[in-house]
Short mmCIF file of C-alpha atoms and ligand atoms in Angstrom, two decimals:
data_model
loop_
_atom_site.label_atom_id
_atom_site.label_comp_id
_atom_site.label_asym_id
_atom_site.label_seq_id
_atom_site.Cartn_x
_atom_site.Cartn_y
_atom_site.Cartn_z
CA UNK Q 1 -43.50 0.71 61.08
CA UNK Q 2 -43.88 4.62 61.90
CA UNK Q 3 -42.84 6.69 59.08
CA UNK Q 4 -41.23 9.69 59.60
CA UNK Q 5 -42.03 13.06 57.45
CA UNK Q 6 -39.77 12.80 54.64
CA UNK Q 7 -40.05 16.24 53.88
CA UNK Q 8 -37.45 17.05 56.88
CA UNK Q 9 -34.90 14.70 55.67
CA UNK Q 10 -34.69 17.46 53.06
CA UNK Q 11 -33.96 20.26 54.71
CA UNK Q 12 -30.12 20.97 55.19
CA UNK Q 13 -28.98 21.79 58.33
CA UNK Q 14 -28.98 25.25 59.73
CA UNK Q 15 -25.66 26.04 58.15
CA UNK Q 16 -25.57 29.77 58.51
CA UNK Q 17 -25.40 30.34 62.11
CA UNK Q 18 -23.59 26.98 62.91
CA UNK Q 19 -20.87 28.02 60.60
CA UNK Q 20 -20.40 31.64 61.31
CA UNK Q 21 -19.85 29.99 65.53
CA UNK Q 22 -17.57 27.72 63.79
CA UNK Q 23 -15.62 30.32 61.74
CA UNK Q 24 -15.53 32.82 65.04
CA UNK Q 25 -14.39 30.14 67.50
CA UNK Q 26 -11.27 29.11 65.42
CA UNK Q 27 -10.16 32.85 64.83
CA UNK Q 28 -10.59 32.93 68.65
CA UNK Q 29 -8.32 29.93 69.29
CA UNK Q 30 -6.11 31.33 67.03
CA UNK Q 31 -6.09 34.77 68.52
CA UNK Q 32 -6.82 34.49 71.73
CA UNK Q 33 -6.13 38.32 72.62
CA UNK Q 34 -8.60 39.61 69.94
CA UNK Q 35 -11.80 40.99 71.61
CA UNK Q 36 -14.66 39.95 68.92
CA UNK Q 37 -17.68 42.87 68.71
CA UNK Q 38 -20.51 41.13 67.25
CA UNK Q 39 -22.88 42.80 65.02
CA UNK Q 40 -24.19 39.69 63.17
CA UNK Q 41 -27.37 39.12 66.31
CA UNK Q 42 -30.82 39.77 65.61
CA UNK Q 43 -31.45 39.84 69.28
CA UNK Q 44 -31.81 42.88 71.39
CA UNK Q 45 -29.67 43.46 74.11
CA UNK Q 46 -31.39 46.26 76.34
CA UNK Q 47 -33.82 45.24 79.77
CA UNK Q 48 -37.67 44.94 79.41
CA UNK Q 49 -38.89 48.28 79.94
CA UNK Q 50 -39.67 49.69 83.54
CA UNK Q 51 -43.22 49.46 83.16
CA UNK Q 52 -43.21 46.43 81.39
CA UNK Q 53 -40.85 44.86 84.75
CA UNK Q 54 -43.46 46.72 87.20
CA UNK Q 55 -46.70 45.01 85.48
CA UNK Q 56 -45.06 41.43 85.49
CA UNK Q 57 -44.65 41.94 88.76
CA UNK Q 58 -48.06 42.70 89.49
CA UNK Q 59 -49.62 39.94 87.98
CA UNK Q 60 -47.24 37.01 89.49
CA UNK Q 61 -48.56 38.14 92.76
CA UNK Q 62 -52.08 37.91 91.60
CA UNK Q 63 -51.30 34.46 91.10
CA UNK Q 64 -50.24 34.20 94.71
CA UNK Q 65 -53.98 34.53 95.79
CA UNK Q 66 -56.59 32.19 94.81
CA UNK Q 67 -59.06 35.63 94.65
CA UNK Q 68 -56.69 36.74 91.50
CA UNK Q 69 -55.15 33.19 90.50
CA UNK Q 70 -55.78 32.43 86.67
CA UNK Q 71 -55.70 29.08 84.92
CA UNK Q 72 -55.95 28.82 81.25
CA UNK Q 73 -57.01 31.80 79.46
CA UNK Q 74 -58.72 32.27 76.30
CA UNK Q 75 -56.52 30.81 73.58
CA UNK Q 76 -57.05 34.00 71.44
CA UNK Q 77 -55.04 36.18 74.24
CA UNK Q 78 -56.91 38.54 77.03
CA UNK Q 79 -58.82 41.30 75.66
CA UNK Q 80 -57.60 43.33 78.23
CA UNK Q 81 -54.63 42.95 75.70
CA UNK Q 82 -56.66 42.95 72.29
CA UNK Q 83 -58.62 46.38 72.95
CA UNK Q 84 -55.20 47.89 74.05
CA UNK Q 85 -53.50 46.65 70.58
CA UNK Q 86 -56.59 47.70 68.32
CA UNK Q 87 -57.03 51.08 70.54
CA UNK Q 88 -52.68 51.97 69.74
CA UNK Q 89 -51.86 50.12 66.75
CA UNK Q 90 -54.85 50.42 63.84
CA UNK Q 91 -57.59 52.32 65.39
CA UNK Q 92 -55.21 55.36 64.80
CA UNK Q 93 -54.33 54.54 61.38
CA UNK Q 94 -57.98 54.23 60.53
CA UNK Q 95 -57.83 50.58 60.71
CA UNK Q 96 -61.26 48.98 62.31
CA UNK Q 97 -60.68 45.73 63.52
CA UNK Q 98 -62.60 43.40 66.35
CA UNK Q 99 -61.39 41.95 69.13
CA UNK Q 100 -62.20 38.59 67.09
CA UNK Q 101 -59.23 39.52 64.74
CA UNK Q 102 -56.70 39.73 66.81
CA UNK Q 103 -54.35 36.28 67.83
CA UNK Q 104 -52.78 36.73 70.23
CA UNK Q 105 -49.68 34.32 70.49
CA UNK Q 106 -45.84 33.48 71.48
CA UNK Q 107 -44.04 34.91 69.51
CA UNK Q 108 -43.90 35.65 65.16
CA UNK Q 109 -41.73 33.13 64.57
CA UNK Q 110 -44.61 30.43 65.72
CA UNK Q 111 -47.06 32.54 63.40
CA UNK Q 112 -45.18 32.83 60.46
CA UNK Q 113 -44.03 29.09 60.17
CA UNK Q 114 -47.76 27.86 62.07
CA UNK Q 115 -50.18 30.01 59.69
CA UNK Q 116 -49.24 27.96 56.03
CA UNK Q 117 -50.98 25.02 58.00
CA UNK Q 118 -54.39 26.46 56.88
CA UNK Q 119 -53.54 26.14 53.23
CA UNK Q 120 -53.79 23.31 50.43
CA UNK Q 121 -50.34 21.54 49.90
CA UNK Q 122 -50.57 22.46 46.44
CA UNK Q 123 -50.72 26.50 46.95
CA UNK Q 124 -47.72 27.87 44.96
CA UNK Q 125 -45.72 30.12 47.44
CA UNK Q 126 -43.74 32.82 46.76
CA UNK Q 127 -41.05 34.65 49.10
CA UNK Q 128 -38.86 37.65 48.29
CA UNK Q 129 -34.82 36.84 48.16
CA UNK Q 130 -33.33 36.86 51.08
CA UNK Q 131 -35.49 35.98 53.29
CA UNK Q 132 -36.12 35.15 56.69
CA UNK Q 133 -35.62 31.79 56.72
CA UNK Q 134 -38.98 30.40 58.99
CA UNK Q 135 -41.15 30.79 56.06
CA UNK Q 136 -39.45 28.93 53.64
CA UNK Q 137 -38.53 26.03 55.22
CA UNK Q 138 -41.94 25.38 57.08
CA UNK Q 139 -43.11 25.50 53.61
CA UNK Q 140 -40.60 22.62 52.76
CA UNK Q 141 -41.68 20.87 55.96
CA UNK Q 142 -45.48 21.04 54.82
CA UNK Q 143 -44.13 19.64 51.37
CA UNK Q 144 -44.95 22.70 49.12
CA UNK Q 145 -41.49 23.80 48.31
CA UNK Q 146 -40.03 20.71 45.90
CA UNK Q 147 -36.24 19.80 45.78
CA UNK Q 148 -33.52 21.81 46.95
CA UNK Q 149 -31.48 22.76 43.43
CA UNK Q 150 -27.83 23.67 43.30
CA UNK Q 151 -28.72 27.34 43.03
CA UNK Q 152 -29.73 27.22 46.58
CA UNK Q 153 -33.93 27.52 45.77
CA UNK Q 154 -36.69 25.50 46.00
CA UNK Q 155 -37.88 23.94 42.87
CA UNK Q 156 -41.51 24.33 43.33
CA UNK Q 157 -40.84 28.20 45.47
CA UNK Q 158 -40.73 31.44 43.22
CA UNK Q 159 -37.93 33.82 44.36
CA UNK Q 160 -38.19 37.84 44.36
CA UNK Q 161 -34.94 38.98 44.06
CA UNK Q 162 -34.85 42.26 45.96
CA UNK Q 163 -31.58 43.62 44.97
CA UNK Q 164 -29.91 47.07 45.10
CA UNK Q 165 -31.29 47.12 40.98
CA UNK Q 166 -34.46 47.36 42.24
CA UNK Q 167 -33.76 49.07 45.23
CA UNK Q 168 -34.75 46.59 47.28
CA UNK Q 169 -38.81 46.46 45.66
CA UNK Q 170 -40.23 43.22 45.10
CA UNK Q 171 -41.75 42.99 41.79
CA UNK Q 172 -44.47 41.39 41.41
CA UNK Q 173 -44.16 37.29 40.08
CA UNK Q 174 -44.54 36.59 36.31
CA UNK Q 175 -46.25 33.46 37.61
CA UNK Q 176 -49.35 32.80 39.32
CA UNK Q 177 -48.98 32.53 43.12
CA UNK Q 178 -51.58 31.57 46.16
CA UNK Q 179 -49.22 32.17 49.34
CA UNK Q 180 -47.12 35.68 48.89
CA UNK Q 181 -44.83 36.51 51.78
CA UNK Q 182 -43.88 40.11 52.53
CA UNK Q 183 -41.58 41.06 54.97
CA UNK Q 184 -41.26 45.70 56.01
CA UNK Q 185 -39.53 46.89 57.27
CA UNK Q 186 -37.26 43.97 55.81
CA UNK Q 187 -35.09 41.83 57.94
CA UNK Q 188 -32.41 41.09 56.45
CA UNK Q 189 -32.54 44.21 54.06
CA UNK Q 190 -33.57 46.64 56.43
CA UNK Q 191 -35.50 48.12 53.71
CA UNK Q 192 -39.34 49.66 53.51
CA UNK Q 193 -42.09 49.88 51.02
CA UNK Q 194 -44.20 51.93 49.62
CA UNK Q 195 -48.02 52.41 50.08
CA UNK Q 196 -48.22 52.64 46.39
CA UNK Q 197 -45.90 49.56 46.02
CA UNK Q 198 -47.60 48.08 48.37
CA UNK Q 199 -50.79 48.84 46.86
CA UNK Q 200 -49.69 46.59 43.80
CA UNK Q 201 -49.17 43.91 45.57
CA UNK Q 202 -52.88 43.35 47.06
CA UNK Q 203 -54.17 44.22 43.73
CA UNK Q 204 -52.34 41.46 42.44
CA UNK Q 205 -53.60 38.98 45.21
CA UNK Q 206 -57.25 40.46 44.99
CA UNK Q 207 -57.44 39.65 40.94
CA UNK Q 208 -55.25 36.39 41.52
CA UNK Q 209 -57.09 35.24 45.16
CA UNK Q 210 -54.05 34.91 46.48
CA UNK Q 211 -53.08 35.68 50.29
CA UNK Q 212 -50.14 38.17 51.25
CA UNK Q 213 -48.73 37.02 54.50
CA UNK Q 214 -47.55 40.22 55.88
CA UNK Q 215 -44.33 40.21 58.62
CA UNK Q 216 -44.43 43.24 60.14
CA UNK Q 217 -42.52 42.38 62.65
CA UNK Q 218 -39.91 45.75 62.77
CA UNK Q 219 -43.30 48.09 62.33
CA UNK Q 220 -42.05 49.94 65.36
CA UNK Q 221 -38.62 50.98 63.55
CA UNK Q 222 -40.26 52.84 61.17
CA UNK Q 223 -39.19 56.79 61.13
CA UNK Q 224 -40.11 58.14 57.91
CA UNK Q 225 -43.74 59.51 57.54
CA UNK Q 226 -44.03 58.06 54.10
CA UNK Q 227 -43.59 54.32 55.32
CA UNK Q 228 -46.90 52.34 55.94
CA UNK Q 229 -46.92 50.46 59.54
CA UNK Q 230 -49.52 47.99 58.44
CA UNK Q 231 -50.90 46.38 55.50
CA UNK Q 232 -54.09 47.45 56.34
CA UNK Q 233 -53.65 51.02 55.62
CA UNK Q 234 -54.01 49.99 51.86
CA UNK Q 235 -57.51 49.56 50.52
CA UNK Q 236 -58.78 46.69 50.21
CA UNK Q 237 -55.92 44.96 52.11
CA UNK Q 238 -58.21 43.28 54.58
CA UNK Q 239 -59.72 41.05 52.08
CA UNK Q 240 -56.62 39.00 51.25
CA UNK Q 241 -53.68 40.18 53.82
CA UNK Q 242 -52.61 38.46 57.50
CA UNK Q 243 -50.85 40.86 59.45
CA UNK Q 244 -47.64 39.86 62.03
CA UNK Q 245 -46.95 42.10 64.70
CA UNK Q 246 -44.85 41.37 67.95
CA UNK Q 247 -43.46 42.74 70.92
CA UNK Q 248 -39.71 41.26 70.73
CA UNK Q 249 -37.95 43.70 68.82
CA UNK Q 250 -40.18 46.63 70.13
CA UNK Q 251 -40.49 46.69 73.74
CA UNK Q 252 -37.66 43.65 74.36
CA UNK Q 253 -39.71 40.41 74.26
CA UNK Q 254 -37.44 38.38 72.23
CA UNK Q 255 -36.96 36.02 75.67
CA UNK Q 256 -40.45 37.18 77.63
CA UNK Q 257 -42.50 36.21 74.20
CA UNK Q 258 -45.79 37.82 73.17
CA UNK Q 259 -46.86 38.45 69.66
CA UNK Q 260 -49.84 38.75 68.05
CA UNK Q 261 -51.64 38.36 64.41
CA UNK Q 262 -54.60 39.66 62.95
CA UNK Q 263 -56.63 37.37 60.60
CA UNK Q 264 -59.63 40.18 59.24
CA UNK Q 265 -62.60 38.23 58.66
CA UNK Q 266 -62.94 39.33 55.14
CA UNK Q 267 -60.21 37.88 54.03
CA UNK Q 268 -60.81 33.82 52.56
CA UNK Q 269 -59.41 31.56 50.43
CA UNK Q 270 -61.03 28.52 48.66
CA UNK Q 271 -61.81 24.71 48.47
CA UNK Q 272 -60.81 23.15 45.52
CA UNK Q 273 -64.65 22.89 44.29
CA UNK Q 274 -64.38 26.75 45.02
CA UNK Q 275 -66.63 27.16 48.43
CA UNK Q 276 -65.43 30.60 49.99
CA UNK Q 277 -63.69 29.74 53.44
CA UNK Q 278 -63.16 32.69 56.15
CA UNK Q 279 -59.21 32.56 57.54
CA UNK Q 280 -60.20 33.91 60.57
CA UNK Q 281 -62.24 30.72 61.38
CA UNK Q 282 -59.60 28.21 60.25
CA UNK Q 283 -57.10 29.84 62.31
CA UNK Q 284 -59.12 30.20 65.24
CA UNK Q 285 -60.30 26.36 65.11
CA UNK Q 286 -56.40 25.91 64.72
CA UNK Q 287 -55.34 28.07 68.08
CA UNK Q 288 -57.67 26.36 69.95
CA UNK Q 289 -56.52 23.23 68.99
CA UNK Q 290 -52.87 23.24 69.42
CA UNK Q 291 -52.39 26.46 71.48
CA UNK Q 292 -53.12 27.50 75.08
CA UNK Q 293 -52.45 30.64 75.09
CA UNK Q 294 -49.35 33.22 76.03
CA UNK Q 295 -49.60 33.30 79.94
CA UNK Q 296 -51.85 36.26 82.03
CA UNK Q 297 -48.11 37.06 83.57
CA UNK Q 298 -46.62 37.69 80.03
CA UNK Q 299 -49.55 39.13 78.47
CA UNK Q 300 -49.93 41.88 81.50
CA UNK Q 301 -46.85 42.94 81.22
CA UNK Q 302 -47.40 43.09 77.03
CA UNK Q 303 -49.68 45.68 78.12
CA UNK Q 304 -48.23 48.00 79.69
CA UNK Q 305 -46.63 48.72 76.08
CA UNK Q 306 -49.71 50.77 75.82
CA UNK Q 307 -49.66 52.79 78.65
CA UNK Q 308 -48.34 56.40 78.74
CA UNK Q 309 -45.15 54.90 80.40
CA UNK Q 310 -44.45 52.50 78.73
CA UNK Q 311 -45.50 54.52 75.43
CA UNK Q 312 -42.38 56.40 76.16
CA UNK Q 313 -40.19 54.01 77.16
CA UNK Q 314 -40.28 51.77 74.24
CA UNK Q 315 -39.77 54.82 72.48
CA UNK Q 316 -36.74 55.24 74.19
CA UNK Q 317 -35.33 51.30 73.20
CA UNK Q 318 -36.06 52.01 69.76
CA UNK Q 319 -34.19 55.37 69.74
CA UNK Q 320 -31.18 53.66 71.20
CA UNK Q 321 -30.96 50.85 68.76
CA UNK Q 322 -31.48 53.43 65.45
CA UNK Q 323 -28.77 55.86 67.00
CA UNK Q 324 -26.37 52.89 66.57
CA UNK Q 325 -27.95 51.66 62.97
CA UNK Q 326 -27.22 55.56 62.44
CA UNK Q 327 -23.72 55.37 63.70
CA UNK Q 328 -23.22 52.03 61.20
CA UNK Q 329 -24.74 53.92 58.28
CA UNK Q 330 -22.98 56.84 58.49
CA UNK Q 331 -19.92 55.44 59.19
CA UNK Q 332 -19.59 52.71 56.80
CA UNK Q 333 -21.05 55.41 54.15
CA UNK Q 334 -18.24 57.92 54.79
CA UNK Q 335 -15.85 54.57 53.78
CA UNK Q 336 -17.92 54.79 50.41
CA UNK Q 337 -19.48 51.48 50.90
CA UNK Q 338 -22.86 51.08 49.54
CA UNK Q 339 -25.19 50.80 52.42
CA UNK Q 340 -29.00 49.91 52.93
CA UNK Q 341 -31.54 49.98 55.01
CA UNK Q 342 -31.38 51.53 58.99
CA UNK Q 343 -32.81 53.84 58.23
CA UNK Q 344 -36.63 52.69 58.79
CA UNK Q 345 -35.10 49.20 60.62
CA UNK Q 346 -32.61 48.25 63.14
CA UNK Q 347 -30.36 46.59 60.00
CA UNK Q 348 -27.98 47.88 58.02
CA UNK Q 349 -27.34 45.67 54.76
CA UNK Q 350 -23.96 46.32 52.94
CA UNK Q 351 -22.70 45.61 49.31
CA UNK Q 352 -19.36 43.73 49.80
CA UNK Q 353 -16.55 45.85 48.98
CA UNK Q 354 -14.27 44.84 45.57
CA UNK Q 355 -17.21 41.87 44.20
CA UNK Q 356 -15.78 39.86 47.65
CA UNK Q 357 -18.70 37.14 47.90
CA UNK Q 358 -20.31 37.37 51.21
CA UNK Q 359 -18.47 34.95 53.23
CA UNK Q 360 -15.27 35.74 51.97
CA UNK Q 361 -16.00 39.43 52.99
CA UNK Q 362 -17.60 37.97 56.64
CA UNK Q 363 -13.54 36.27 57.01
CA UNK Q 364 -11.94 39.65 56.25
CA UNK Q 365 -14.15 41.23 58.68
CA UNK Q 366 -13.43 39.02 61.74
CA UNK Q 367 -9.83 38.67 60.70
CA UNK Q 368 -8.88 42.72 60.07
CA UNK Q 369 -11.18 43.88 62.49
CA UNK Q 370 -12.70 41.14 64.51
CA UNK Q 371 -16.24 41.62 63.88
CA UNK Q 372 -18.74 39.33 63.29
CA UNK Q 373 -21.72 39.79 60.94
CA UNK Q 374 -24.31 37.79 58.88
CA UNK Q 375 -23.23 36.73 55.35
CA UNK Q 376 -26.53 37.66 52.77
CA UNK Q 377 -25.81 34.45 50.98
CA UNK Q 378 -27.45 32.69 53.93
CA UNK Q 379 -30.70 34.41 53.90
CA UNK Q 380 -31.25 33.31 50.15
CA UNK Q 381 -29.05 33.48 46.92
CA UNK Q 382 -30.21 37.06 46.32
CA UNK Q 383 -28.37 37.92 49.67
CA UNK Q 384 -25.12 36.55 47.79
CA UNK Q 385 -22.24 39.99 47.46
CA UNK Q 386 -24.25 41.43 50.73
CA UNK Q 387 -23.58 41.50 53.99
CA UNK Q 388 -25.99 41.60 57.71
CA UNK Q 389 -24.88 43.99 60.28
CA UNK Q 390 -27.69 44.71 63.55
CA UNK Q 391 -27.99 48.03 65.49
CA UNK Q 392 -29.16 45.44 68.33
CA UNK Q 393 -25.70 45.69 70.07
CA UNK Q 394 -24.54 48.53 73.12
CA UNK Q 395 -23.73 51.63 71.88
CA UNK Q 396 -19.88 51.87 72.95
CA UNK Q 397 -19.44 48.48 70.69
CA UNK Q 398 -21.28 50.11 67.80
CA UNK Q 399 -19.22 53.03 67.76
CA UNK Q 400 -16.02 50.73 68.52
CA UNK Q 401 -16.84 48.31 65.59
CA UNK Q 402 -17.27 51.46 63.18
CA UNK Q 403 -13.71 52.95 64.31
CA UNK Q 404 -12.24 49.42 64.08
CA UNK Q 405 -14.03 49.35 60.32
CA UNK Q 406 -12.22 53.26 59.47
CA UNK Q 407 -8.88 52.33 61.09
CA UNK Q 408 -8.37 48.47 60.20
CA UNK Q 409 -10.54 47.00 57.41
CA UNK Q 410 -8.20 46.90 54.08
CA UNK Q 411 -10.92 48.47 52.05
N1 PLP L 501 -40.19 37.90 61.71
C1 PLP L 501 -39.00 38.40 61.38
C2 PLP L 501 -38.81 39.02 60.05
C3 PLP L 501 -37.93 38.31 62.28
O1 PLP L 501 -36.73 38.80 61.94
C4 PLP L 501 -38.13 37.72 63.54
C5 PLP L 501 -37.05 37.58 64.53
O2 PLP L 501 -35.91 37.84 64.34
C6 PLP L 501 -39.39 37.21 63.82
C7 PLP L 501 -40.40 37.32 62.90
C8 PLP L 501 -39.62 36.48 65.10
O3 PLP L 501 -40.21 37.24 66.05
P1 PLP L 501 -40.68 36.64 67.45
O4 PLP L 501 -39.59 36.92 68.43
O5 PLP L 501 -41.96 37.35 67.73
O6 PLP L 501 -40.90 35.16 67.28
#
């Protein structure tokens, strides 16, 4: 008799998104007139970049021609793609890394909810609340996280509420933790941290051995000088931090699909008889086991991120999504909302108006003004009085959904 893993059966389903389509497609029978603007998307809306298109091109005729055909590649990702990322990304932040650090893969999402496969069962993980979603309930599906309690956590999970009372600043568990995941800038918060607060969290995994899984997938958002764009620029980071990077919300990629994440070789966990084990290795033996790497096509056109082109252009997508977080902040701020984050990130994360919970405030917004957003409850019981809106939408909706949230909303 094949058994299934029982840990699945315990996951609920993916409620959030399900019912906000639910919620918008019975306003929309109801009101058939009503033209919805949606803000609630985490995907990006603009084309792959011109030199991104023009090197994708390039390499699918390569693989017209048996001379410039490739098969499989190396599982890690080119290094015409590694020396590119090290040469752009650290090497100017003073980060030294090798090419043998670098993972290249398809996407953050795999990396994120793949990389806890490396770890003991019995690691105690912690994740600041709300969250993005992947890495707690991989952790579930690995059976680490314990029963689902009526408060909407995970018994055997620790929680870091990051609230507007502590501006949004994890502080650091009262508990011992192996697994600590870190998400800046934040999605859903859209908030940053500090070097120095950042600093206190790897000397909290250095004295506990602990590992900081570190999401950076929204690096590229980042405007103020102040804000660290990798984990590495802290000292000592290297020795206990994994670094996510990726190229969908930077340069477009969210349906093309590259990512990448660097495992340092300094940084190691344990057995349980306390023999030092390098991450790097483990994850390698585990891409080469289960992955085949993201294709030459995909990877090529990755690349051209780093030329001078391309440099420029994915300047120019980022600038166009933060002039419409800045239209959202400034707009909903002149309404004397409290507003957070996109600033440093392409979301803007709002304190419902009058205590409204955050699905009663996500009906009043389709209803008065027919947009949709994200209710914070889903992204954690932290999230609960908050409220998801994305930059990730066209301009002339932006500025259409801000009007509609002057003129209509019943504040
Ligand atoms: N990490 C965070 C925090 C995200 O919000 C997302 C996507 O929305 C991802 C990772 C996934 O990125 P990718 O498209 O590289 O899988």
């Amino acid at each position: 008799m094949a058994l299934v893993n029982e840990n699945y059966l315990k996951l609920p389903g993916s409620y959030l998104f399900a019912e906000i389509a639910r919620r918008v497609s019975s306003f929309q029978k109801e009101n058939p007139n009503a033209k919805i603007i949606r803000l609630g998307i985490g995907d990006v809306t603009r084309p792959l970049p011109p030199a991104v298109i023009e090197n994708l091109h390039k390499a699918v005729d390569e693989m017209a021609h048996a001379e410039t055909f490739r098969g499989y590649g190396p599982e890690q990702g080119y290094a015409f793609l590694i020396e590119k990322i090290i040469q752009f990304d650290y090497a100017p932040r003073g980060i030294k890394l090798d090419v043998d650090e670098v993972f290249v893969s398809d996407g953050s999402k795999s990396d994120t909810g793949n990389i806890q496969e490396i770890f003991g069962v019995d690691n105690v993980v912690a994740v600041t609340d709300p969250v993005y979603p992947v890495y707690v309930d991989t952790n579930v599906m690995a059976g680490r996280a314990g029963e689902l309690t009526e408060q909407g956590k995970w018994s055997k999970i620790v929680y870091i509420p990051c609230t507007a009372e502590n501006n949004f600043v994890p502080a650091l568990p009262d508990q011992k933790v192996d697994l600590i995941y870190l998400c800046f800038p934040n999605n859903p918060t859209g908030m940053t941290i500090t070097k120095e607060e950042l600093k206190k969290w790897v000397d909290y995994a250095k004295a506990n051995k602990a590992i900081i899984l570190y999401d950076a997938a929204y690096e590229a958002y980042i405007q103020e000088a102040d804000v660290p764009h990798s984990i590495y620029e802290v000292e000592g980071a290297k020795e206990v931090a994994i670094e996510f990077r990726s190229f969908s919300k930077n340069a477009g990629f969210t349906g093309t699909r590259c990512a990448f994440t660097v495992v340092p070789k300094e940084v190691v966990a344990y057995t349980s008889t306390g023999e030092v084990v390098q991450l790097n290795k483990l994850w390698n033996r585990r891409q080469t086991t289960k992955f085949n790497g993201v294709p030459y096509i995909i990877q090529k056109g990755a690349a051209a991120v780093y030329t001078e082109e391309g440099q420029k252009q994915i300047k120019a997508l980022i600038d166009y999504y933060m002039t419409n977080a800045k239209i959202i902040r400034e707009g909903l701020l002149s309404l004397g909302l409290q507003v957070f984050g996109g600033v440093n990130a392409p979301y803007i994360w709002l304190k419902t108006p009058n205590g409204l919970d955050s699905w009663a405030f996500f009906d009043k917004l389709l209803n008065e003004a027919n947009i949709v957003g994200t209710p914070g409850v889903g992204f954690g019981p932290s999230g609960q009085g908050y409220f998801r809106l994305t930059a990730f939408g066209n301009k002339e909706n932006t500025e259409e959904a801000v009007e509609r949230f002057k003129t209509r909303l019943k504040l």
